[in-house]
Coordinates of C-alpha atoms in Angstrom, one line a residue:
Chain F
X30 CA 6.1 19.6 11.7
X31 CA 7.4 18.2 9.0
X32 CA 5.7 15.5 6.8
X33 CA 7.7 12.0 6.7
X34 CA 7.6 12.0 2.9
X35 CA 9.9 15.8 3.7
X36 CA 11.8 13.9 5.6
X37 CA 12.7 11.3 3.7
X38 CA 13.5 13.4 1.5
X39 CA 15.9 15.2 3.7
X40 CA 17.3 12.7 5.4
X41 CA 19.0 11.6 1.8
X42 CA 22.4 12.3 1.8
X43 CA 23.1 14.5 -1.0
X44 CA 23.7 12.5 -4.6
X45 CA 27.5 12.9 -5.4
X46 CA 27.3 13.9 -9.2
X47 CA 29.7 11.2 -10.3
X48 CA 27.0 8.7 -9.0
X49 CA 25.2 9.7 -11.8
X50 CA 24.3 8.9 -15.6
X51 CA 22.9 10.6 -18.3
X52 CA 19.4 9.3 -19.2
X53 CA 19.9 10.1 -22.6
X54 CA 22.0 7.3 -23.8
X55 CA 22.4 4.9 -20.6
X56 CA 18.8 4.5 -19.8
X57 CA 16.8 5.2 -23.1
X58 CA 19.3 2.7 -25.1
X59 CA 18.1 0.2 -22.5
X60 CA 14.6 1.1 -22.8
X61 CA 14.5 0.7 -26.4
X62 CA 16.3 -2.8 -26.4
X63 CA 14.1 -4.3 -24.0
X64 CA 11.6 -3.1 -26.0
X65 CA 13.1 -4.3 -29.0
X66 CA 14.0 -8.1 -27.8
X67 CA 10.1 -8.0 -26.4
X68 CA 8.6 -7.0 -30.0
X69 CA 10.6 -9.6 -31.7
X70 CA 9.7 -12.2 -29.4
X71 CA 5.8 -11.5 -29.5
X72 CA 5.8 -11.5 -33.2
X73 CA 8.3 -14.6 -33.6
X74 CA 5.4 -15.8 -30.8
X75 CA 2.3 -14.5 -32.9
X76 CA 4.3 -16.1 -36.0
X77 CA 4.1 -19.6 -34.3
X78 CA 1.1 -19.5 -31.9
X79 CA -2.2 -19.1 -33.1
X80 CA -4.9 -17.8 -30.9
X81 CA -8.0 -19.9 -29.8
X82 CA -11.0 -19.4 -31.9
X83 CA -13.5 -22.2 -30.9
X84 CA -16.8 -22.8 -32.8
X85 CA -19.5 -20.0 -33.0
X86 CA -20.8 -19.1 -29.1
X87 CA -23.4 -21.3 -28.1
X88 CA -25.8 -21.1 -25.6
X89 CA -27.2 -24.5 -25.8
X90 CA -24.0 -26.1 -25.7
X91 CA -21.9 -25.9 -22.3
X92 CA -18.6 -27.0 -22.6
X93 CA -17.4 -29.4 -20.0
X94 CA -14.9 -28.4 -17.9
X95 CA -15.7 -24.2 -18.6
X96 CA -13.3 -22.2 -17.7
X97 CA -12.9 -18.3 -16.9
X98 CA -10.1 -16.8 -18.4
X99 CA -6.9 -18.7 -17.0
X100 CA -5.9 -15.5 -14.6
X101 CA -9.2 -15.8 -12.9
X102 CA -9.0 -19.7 -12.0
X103 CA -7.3 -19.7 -9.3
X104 CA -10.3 -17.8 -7.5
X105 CA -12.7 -20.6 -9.7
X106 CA -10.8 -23.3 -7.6
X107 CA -11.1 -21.3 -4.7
X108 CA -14.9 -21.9 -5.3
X109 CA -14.8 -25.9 -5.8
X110 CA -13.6 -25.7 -2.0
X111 CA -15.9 -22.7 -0.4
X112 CA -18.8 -20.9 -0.5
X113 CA -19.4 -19.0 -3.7
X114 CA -19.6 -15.9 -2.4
X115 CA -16.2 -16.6 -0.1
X116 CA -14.4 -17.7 -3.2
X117 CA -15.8 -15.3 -6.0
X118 CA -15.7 -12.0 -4.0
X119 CA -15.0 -11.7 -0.7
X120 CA -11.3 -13.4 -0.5
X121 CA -10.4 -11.5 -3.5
X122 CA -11.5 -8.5 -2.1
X123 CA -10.1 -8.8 1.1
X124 CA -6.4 -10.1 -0.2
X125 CA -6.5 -7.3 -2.7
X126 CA -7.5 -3.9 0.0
X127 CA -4.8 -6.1 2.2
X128 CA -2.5 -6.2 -0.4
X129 CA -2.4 -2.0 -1.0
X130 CA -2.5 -1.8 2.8
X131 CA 0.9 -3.7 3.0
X132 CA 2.9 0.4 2.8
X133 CA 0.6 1.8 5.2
X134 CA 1.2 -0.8 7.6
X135 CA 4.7 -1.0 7.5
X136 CA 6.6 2.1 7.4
X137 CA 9.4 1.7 8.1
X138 CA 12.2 3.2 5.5
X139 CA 14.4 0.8 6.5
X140 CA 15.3 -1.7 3.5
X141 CA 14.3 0.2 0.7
X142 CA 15.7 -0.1 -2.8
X143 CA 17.7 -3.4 -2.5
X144 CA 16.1 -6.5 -2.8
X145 CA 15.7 -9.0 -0.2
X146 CA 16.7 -6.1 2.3
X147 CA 16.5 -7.4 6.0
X148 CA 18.6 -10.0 7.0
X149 CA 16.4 -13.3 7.0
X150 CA 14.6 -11.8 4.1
X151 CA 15.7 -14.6 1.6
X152 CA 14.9 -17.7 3.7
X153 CA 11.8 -16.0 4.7
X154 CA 10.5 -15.6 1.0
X155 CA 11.6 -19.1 0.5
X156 CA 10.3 -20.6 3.4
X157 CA 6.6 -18.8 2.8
X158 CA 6.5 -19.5 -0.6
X159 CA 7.7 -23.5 -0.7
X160 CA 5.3 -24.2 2.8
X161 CA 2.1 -22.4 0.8
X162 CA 2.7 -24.1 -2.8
X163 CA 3.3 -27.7 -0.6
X164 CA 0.3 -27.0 2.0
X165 CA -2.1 -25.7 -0.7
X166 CA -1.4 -28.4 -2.9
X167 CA -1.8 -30.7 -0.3
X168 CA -5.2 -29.6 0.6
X169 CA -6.5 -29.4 -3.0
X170 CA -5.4 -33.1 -3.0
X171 CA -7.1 -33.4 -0.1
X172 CA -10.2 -32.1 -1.1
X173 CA -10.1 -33.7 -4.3
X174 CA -10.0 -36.8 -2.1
X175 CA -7.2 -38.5 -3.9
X176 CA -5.8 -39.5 -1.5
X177 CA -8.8 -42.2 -0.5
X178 CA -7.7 -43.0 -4.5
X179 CA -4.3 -43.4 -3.7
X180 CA -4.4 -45.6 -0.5
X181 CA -6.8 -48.0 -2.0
X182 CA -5.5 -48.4 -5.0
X183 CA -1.8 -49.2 -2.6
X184 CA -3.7 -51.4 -0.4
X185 CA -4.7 -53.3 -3.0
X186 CA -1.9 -53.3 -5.4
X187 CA 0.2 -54.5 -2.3
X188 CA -1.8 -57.6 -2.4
X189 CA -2.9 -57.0 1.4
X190 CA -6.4 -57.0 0.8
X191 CA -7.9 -56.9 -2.8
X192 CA -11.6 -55.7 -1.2
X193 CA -10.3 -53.1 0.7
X194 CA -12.2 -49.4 0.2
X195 CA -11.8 -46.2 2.3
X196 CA -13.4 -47.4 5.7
X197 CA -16.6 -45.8 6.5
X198 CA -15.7 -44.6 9.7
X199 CA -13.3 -42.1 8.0
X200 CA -15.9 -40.7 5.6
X201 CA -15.8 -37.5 7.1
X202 CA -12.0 -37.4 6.2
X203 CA -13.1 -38.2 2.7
X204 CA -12.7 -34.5 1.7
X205 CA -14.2 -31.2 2.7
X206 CA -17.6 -32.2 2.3
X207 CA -16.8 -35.3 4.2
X208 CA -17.2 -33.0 7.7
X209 CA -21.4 -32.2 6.3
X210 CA -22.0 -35.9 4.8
X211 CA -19.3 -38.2 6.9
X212 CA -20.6 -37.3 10.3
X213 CA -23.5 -38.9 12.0
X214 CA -25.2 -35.2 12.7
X215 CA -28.6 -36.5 13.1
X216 CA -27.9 -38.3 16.3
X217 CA -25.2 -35.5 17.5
X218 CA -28.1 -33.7 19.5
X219 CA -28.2 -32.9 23.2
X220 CA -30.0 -31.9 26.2
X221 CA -29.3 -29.4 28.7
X222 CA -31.9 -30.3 31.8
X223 CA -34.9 -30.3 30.3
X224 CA -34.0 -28.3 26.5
X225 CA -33.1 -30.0 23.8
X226 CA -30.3 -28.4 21.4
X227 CA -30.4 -29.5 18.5
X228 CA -32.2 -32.4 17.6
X229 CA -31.6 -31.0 14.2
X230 CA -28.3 -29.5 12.9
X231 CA -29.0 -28.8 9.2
X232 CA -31.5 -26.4 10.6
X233 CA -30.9 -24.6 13.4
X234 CA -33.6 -21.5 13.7
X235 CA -31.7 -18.4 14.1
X236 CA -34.3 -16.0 13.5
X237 CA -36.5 -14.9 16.4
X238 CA -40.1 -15.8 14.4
X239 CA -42.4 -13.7 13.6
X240 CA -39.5 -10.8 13.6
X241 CA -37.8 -11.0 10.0
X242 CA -38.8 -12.5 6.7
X243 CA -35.1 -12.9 4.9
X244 CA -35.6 -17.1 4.9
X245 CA -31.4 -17.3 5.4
X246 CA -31.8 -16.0 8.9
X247 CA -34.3 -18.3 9.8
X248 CA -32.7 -21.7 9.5
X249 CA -28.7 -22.7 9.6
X250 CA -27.6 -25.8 8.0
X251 CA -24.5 -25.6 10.2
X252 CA -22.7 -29.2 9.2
X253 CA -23.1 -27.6 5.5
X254 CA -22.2 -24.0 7.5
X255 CA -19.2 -25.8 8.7
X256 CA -17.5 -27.3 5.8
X257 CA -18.0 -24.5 3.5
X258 CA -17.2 -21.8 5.5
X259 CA -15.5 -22.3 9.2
X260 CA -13.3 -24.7 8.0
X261 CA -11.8 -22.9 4.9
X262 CA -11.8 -19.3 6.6
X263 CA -10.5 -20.4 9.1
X264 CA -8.0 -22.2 7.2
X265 CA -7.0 -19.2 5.3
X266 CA -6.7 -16.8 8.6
X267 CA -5.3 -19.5 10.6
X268 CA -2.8 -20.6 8.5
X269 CA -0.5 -17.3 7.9
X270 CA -1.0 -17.4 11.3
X271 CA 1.4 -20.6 12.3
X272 CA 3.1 -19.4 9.7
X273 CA 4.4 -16.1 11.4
X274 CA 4.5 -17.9 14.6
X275 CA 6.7 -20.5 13.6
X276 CA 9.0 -18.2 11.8
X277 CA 9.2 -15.9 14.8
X278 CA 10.2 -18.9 17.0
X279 CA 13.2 -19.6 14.7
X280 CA 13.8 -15.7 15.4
X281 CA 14.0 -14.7 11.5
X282 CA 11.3 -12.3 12.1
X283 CA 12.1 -8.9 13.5
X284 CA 10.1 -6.2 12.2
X285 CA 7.0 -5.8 9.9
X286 CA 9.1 -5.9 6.8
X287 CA 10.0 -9.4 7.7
X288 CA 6.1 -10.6 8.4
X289 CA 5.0 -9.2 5.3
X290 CA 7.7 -10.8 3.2
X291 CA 6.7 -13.9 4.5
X292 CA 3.5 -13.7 3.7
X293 CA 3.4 -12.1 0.2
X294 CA 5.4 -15.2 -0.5
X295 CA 3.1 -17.2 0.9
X296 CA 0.5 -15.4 -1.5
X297 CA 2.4 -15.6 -4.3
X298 CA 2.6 -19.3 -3.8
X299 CA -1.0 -19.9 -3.2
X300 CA -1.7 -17.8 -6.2
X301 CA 0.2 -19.7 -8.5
X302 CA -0.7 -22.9 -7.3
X303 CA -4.1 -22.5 -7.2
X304 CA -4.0 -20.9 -11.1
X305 CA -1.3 -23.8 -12.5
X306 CA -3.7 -26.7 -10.8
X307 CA -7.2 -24.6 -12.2
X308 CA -5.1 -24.4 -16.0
X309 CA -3.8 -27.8 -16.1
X310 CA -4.8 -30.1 -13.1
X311 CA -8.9 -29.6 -13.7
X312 CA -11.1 -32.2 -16.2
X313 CA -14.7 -32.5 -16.3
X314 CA -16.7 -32.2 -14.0
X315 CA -13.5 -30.2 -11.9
X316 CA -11.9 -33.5 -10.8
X317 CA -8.2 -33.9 -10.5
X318 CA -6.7 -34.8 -13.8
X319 CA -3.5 -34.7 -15.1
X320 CA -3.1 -32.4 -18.0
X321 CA -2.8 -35.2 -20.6
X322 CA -6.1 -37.0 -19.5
X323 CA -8.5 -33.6 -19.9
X324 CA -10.2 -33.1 -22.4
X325 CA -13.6 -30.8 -23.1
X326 CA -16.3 -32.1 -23.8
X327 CA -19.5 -30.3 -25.2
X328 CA -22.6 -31.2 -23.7
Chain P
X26 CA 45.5 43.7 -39.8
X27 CA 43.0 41.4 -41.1
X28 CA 42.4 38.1 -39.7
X29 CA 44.5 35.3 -41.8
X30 CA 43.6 32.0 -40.1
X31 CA 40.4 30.5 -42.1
X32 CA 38.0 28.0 -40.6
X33 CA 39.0 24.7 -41.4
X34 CA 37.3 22.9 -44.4
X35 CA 34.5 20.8 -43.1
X36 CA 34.5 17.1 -43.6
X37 CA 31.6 15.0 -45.7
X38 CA 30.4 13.6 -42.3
X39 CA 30.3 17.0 -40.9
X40 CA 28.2 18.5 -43.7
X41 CA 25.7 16.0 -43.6
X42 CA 25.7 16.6 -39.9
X43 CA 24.8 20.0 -40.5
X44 CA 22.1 19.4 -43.1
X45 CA 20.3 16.7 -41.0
X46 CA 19.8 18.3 -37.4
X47 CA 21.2 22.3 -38.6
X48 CA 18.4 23.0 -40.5
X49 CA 15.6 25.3 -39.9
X50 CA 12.9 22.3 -40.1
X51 CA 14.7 20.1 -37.9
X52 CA 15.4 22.9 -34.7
X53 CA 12.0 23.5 -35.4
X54 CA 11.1 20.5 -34.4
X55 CA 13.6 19.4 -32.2
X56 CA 15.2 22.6 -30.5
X57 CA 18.5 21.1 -29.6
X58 CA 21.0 19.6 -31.5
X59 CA 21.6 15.9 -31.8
X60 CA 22.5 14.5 -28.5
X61 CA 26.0 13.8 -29.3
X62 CA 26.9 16.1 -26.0
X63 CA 26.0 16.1 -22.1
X64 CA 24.5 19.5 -22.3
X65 CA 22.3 18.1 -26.1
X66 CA 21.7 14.7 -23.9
X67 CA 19.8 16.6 -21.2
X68 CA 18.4 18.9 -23.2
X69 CA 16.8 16.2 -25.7
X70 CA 15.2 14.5 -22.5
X71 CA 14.3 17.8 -20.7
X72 CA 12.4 19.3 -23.9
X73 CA 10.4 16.1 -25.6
X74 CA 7.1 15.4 -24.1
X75 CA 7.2 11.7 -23.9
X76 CA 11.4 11.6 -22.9
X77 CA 10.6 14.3 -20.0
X78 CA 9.0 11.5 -18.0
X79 CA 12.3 10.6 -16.7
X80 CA 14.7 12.8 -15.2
X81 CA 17.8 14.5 -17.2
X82 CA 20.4 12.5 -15.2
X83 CA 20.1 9.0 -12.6
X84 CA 21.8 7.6 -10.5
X85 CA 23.8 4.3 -11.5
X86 CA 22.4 1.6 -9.7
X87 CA 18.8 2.6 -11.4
X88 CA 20.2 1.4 -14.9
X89 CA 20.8 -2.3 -13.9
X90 CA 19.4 -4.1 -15.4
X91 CA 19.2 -6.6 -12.5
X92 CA 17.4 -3.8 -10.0
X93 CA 13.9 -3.7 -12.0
X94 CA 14.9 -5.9 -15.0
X95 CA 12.7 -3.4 -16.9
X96 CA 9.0 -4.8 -15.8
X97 CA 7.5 -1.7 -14.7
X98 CA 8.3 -0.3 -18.5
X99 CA 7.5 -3.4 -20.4
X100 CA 4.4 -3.5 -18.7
X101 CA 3.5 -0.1 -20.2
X102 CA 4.8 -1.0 -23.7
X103 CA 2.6 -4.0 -24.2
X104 CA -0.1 -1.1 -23.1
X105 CA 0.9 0.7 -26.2
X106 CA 1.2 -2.2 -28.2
X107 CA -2.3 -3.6 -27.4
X108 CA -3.6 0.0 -27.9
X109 CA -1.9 0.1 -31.7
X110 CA -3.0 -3.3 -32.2
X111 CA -6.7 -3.0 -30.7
X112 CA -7.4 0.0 -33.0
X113 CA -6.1 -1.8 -36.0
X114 CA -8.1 -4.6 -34.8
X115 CA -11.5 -2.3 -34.6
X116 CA -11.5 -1.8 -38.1
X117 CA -12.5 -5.2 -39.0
X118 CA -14.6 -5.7 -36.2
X119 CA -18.3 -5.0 -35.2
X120 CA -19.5 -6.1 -31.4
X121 CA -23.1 -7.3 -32.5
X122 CA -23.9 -10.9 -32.1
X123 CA -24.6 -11.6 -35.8
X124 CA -21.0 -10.5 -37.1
X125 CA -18.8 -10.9 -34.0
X126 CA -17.6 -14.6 -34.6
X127 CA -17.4 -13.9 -38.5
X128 CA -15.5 -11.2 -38.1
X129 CA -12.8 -12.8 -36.5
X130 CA -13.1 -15.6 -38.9
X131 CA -13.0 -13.3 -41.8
X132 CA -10.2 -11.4 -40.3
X133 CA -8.1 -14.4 -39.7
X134 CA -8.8 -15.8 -43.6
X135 CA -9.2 -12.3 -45.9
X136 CA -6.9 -10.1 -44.0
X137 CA -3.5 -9.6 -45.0
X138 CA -1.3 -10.0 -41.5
X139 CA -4.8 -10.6 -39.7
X140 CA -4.0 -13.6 -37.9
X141 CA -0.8 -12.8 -36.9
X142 CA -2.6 -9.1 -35.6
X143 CA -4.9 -10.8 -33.7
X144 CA -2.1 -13.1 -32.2
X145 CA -0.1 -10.4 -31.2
X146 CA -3.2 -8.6 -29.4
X147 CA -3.7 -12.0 -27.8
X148 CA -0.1 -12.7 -26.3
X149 CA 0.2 -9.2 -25.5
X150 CA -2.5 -9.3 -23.5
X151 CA -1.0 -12.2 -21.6
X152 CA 2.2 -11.0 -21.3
X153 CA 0.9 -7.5 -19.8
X154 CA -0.7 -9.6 -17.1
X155 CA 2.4 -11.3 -16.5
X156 CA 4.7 -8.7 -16.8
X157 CA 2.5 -6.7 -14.3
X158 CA 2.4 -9.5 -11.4
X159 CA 5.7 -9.6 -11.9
X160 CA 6.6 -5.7 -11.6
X161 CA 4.5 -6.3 -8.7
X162 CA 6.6 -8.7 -6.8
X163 CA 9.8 -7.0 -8.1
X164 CA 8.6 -3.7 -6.3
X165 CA 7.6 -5.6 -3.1
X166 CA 11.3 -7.4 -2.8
X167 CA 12.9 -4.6 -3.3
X168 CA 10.7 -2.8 -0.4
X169 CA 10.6 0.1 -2.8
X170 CA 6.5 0.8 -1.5
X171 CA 7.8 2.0 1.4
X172 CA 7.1 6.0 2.5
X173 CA 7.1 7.9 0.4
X174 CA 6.0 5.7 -2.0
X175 CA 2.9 4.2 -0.4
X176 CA 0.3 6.2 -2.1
X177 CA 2.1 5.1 -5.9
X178 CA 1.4 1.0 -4.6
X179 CA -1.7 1.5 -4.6
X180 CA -2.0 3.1 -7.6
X181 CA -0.2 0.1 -8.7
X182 CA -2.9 -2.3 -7.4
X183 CA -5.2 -0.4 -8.9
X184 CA -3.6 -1.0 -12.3
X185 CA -3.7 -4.3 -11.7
X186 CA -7.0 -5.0 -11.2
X187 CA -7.6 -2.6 -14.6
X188 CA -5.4 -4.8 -16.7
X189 CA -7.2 -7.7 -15.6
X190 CA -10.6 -6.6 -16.1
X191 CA -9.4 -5.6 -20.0
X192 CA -8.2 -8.8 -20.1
X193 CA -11.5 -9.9 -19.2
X194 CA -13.6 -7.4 -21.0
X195 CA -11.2 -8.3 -24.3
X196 CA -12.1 -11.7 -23.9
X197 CA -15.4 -12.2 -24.8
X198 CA -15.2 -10.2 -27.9
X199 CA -14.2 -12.9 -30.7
X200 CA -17.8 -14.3 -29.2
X201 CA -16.7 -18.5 -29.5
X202 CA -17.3 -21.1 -26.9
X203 CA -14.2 -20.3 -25.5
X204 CA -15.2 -16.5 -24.7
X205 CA -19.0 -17.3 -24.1
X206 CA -19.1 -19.9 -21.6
X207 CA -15.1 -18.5 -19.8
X208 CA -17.4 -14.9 -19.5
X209 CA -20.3 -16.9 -18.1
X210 CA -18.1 -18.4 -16.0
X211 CA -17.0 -15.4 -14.8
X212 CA -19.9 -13.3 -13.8
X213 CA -21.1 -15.8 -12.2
X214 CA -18.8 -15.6 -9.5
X215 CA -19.7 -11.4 -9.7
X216 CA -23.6 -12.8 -9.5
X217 CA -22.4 -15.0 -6.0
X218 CA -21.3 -11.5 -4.0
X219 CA -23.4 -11.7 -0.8
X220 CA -25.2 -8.0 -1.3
X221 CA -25.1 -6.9 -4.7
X222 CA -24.2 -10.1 -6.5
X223 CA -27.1 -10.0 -8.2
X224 CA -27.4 -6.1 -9.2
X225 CA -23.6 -6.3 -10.4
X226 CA -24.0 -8.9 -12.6
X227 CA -26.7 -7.6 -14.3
X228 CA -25.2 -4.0 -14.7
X229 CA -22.3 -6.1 -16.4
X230 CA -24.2 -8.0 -18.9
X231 CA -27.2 -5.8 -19.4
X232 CA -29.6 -8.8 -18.5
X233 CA -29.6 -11.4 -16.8
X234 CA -26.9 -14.0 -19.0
X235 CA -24.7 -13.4 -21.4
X236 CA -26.3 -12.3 -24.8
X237 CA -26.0 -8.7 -27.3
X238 CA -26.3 -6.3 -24.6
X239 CA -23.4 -8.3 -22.6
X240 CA -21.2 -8.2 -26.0
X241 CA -22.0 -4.3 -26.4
X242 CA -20.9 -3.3 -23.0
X243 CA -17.7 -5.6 -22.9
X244 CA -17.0 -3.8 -26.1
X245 CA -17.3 -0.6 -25.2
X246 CA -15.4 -1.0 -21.5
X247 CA -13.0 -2.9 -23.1
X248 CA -12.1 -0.1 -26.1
X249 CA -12.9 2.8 -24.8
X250 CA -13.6 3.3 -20.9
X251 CA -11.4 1.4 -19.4
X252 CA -8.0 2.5 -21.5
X253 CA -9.6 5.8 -20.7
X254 CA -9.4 5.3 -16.5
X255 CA -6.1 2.8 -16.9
X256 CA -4.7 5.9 -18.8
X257 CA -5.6 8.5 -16.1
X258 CA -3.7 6.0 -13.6
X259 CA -1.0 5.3 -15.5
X260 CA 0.0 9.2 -15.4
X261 CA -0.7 9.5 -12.1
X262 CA 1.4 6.0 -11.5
X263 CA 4.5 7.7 -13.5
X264 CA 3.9 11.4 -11.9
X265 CA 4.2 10.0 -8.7
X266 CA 7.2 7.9 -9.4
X267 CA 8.6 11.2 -10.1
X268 CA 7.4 13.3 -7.6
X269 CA 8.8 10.7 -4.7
X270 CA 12.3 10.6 -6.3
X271 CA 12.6 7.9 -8.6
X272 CA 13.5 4.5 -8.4
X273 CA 13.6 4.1 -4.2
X274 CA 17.4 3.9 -2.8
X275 CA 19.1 2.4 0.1
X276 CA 18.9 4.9 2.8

């Protein structure tokens, strides 16, 4: 038995000599001027740009928006649309073992060392990457409710009605949130024969009494349960999901190498979005700004 | 009959030659000649301890520029570049509270080339990140963490969560508002981990919000410990590029 990594080995046809160059110049003379043009640039860069140096750490004084370091916002807006512990630990977590597990799950040798190697491999980058920045950005506008902004300020500009505000009966589309403090849940109950289910929805007992002490087990807020954690999980499972099937019913999808290219894509798209909007797009107090408009208060 | 033809005279250039890489000091040194032949080309990879990393010869499509548009190695020379400028930068620093933001303040104003030192740490830093991500998704697209490679992506990931979290541990050092309240920030999100949100947060500050003991640990992770463990997966990252061939190839 022979261990795949042998094989592959194997399997290689033989290197003809005259596919070959010398390290020593043609790869080290490359080295060294891309190491060149990249030490020139950061110093031409360090000559121009000086780093941040605010006023002496403070305690007292919180800054208004604060912000982690700018590689670690896209996970802070993550957590202006979740549960903390969804956004702060467990998606990263979970995208990150996924992302290692990408070459253990598909193993195929096939399409290795060119880029864009299967056949619908470009469209399929493109496609993940353009649906995830458009869909994400859509939801973050979404959540940000500007769009109850947006058609208002229409309604009105149009001269149709110069009154008119979001209608109440689509406060539960206002944004996220919306779903826990648009919907009637207090008169949502219902009775099966003679048992009543849930007269009261923001606290739901869970716990059998008398059995445990942890207080979360006891009571579920589920309209607050709902909207900061089914919705977005669910969101982010369900989501790749359509997004594999509807590739596979245009028939660009054909092996492993395929799904996962779509979906890194999608990642990368998310992951950029989600950072650019957290830089740029974020004011005080988290709303939706443009970058011109924000600036930091200290409070 | 004795032997009339006589060596011809050497030129200027040649005699230079000779003294630079002929002498005793120099093949001391050195071994082989200078690579101004295939056999001295090989040789002066094959025998130098930081050249030996790569194989004597490659094949051709592993020199465009377009197949890894050099990421994977840029990535590791802003490594060495933060590690020259971070120890120059540790001179005129001390992680306590009291001198921290002075420091830096001092070391911008009184230091000849400080600022621009301090910049250069700084976009370095960025660029690593960026340059990183990017080595990242250039080793995706080109499938090249397929077998036998899969073992050396992870490796990779692991890296990359490394050079974030010297990013991070870096950032709080020049102690300012923008540091403070972007580290509060930050372990916050640690201290919201469903089990041991709590427990991790503390072990990462030393209390319970960020303060001295927070500063002195951020410190010493971010100079010492973890360019220790990214070192240690950096060989292994380049051993194993290596060990599984090189650069991966078409079938």
């Amino acid at each position: 038995m022979v261990s795949r990594a042998a094989a592959a080995v194997r399997t290689r046809p033989r290197r003809e000599r005259e596919q070959e160059v010398l390290v020593w110049p043609d790869l080290v003379f490359i080295e060294f001027i891309s190491a060149l043009i990249f030490s020139i640039a950061l110093m031409v860069l360090s000559a121009m740009v000086n780093a941040p140096l605010l006023n002496r750490a403070d305690p007292d004084t919180t800054p208004n928006p604060s912000k982690a370091p700018w590689y670690f916002l896209n996970l802070q807006e993550l957590l202006l649309h979740m549960e903390p512990a969804w956004a702060g630990v467990i998606v990263p977590t979970i995208a990150l073992v996924l992302l290692a597990a990408i070459p253990y799950w598909d193993r195929d040798q096939e399409g290795q060392g060119v880029w864009f190697g299967t056949k619908f491999a470009g469209r399929l980058a493109i496609f993940g990457f353009t649906a995830a920045t458009l869909i994400t950005s859509l939801l973050i506008i979404w959540d940000g409710s500007l769009h109850v902004v947006w058609t208002e300020n229409i309604i009105r500009g149009l001269g149709l009605n110069s009154d008119f505000s979001w209608p109440g009966g689509l406060d539960w589309f206002r944004n996220l949130r919306g779903f826990d403090t648009g919907i009637p849940w207090d008169s949502l109950g219902f009775t099966i024969g003679g048992f009543t289910m849930f007269a009261d929805w923001r606290a739901i007992p869970l716990g059998i009494p008398g059995t445990t002490t942890d207080p979360w087990l006891l009571n579920l807020n589920f309209p607050s349960f709902l909207s900061q954690q089914i919705i977005p999980v669910a969101t982010m499972v369900g989501l790749p999901v359509l997004f594999v099937l509807f590739c596979k019913a245009l028939g660009w999808i054909h092996t492993r190498r395929d799904i996962a290219l779509l979906i890194f894509s999608a990642f990368i798209g998310v992951y950029l979005t989600t950072t650019i909007v957290g830089t740029a797009f974020r004011g005080q107090g988290q709303d939706l700004k443009p970058p011109w408009d924000i600036v930091v208060l200290e409070e | 009959m004795a032997n009339l033809e006589r060596a011809p005279r050497k030129s200027f250039n040649d005699l230079i030659y000779d003294l630079i890489f002929k002498n005793y000091v120099w093949q001391s040194i050195f071994r082989t000649g200078y690579p101004n032949t295939p056999r001295n080309q090989m040789l002066a990879v094959a025998t130098n301890v930081f050249l030996h990393l790569h194989p004597t010869r490659i094949h051709r499509t592993h020199v465009k520029i377009t197949h890894t548009y050099c990421l994977g190695g840029l990535s590791f020379f802003m490594f060495l570049g933060l590690t020259v400028t971070g120890v120059l930068l540790m001179f005129y620093y001390v992680p306590s509270v009291e001198r921290a933001y002075q420091d830096i303040q001092a070391l911008e104003a009184n230091v000849r080339f400080g600022q621009l030192l301090r910049n250069m740490h700084r976009w370095m830093a960025h660029a690593m990140i960026i340059l990183v991500l990017l080595h990242m998704m250039r080793v995706f697209y080109t499938g090249a963490y397929k077998p036998p490679r899969e073992f050396n992506w992870v490796v990779g990931v692991v890296l990359f969560i490394l050079t974030l979290l010297l990013s991070f541990t870096g950032y709080l050092l020049p102690w300012d508002q923008l540091a403070f309240w972007a580290i509060t920030v930050g372990t916050t999100m640690v201290g919201s981990a469903p089990v041991l949100g709590d427990e991790s947060k503390f072990l990462l500050l030393g209390g319970f919000s960020v303060g001295p003991n927070a500063l002195i640990r951020f410190y010493t992770l971010h100079v010492i410990g973890l360019p220790l463990v990214i070192s240690i997966f950096l060989a292994v990252h380049f051993w194993r590029v290596r060990r599984d061939g090189g650069l991966a190839r078409p079938l």
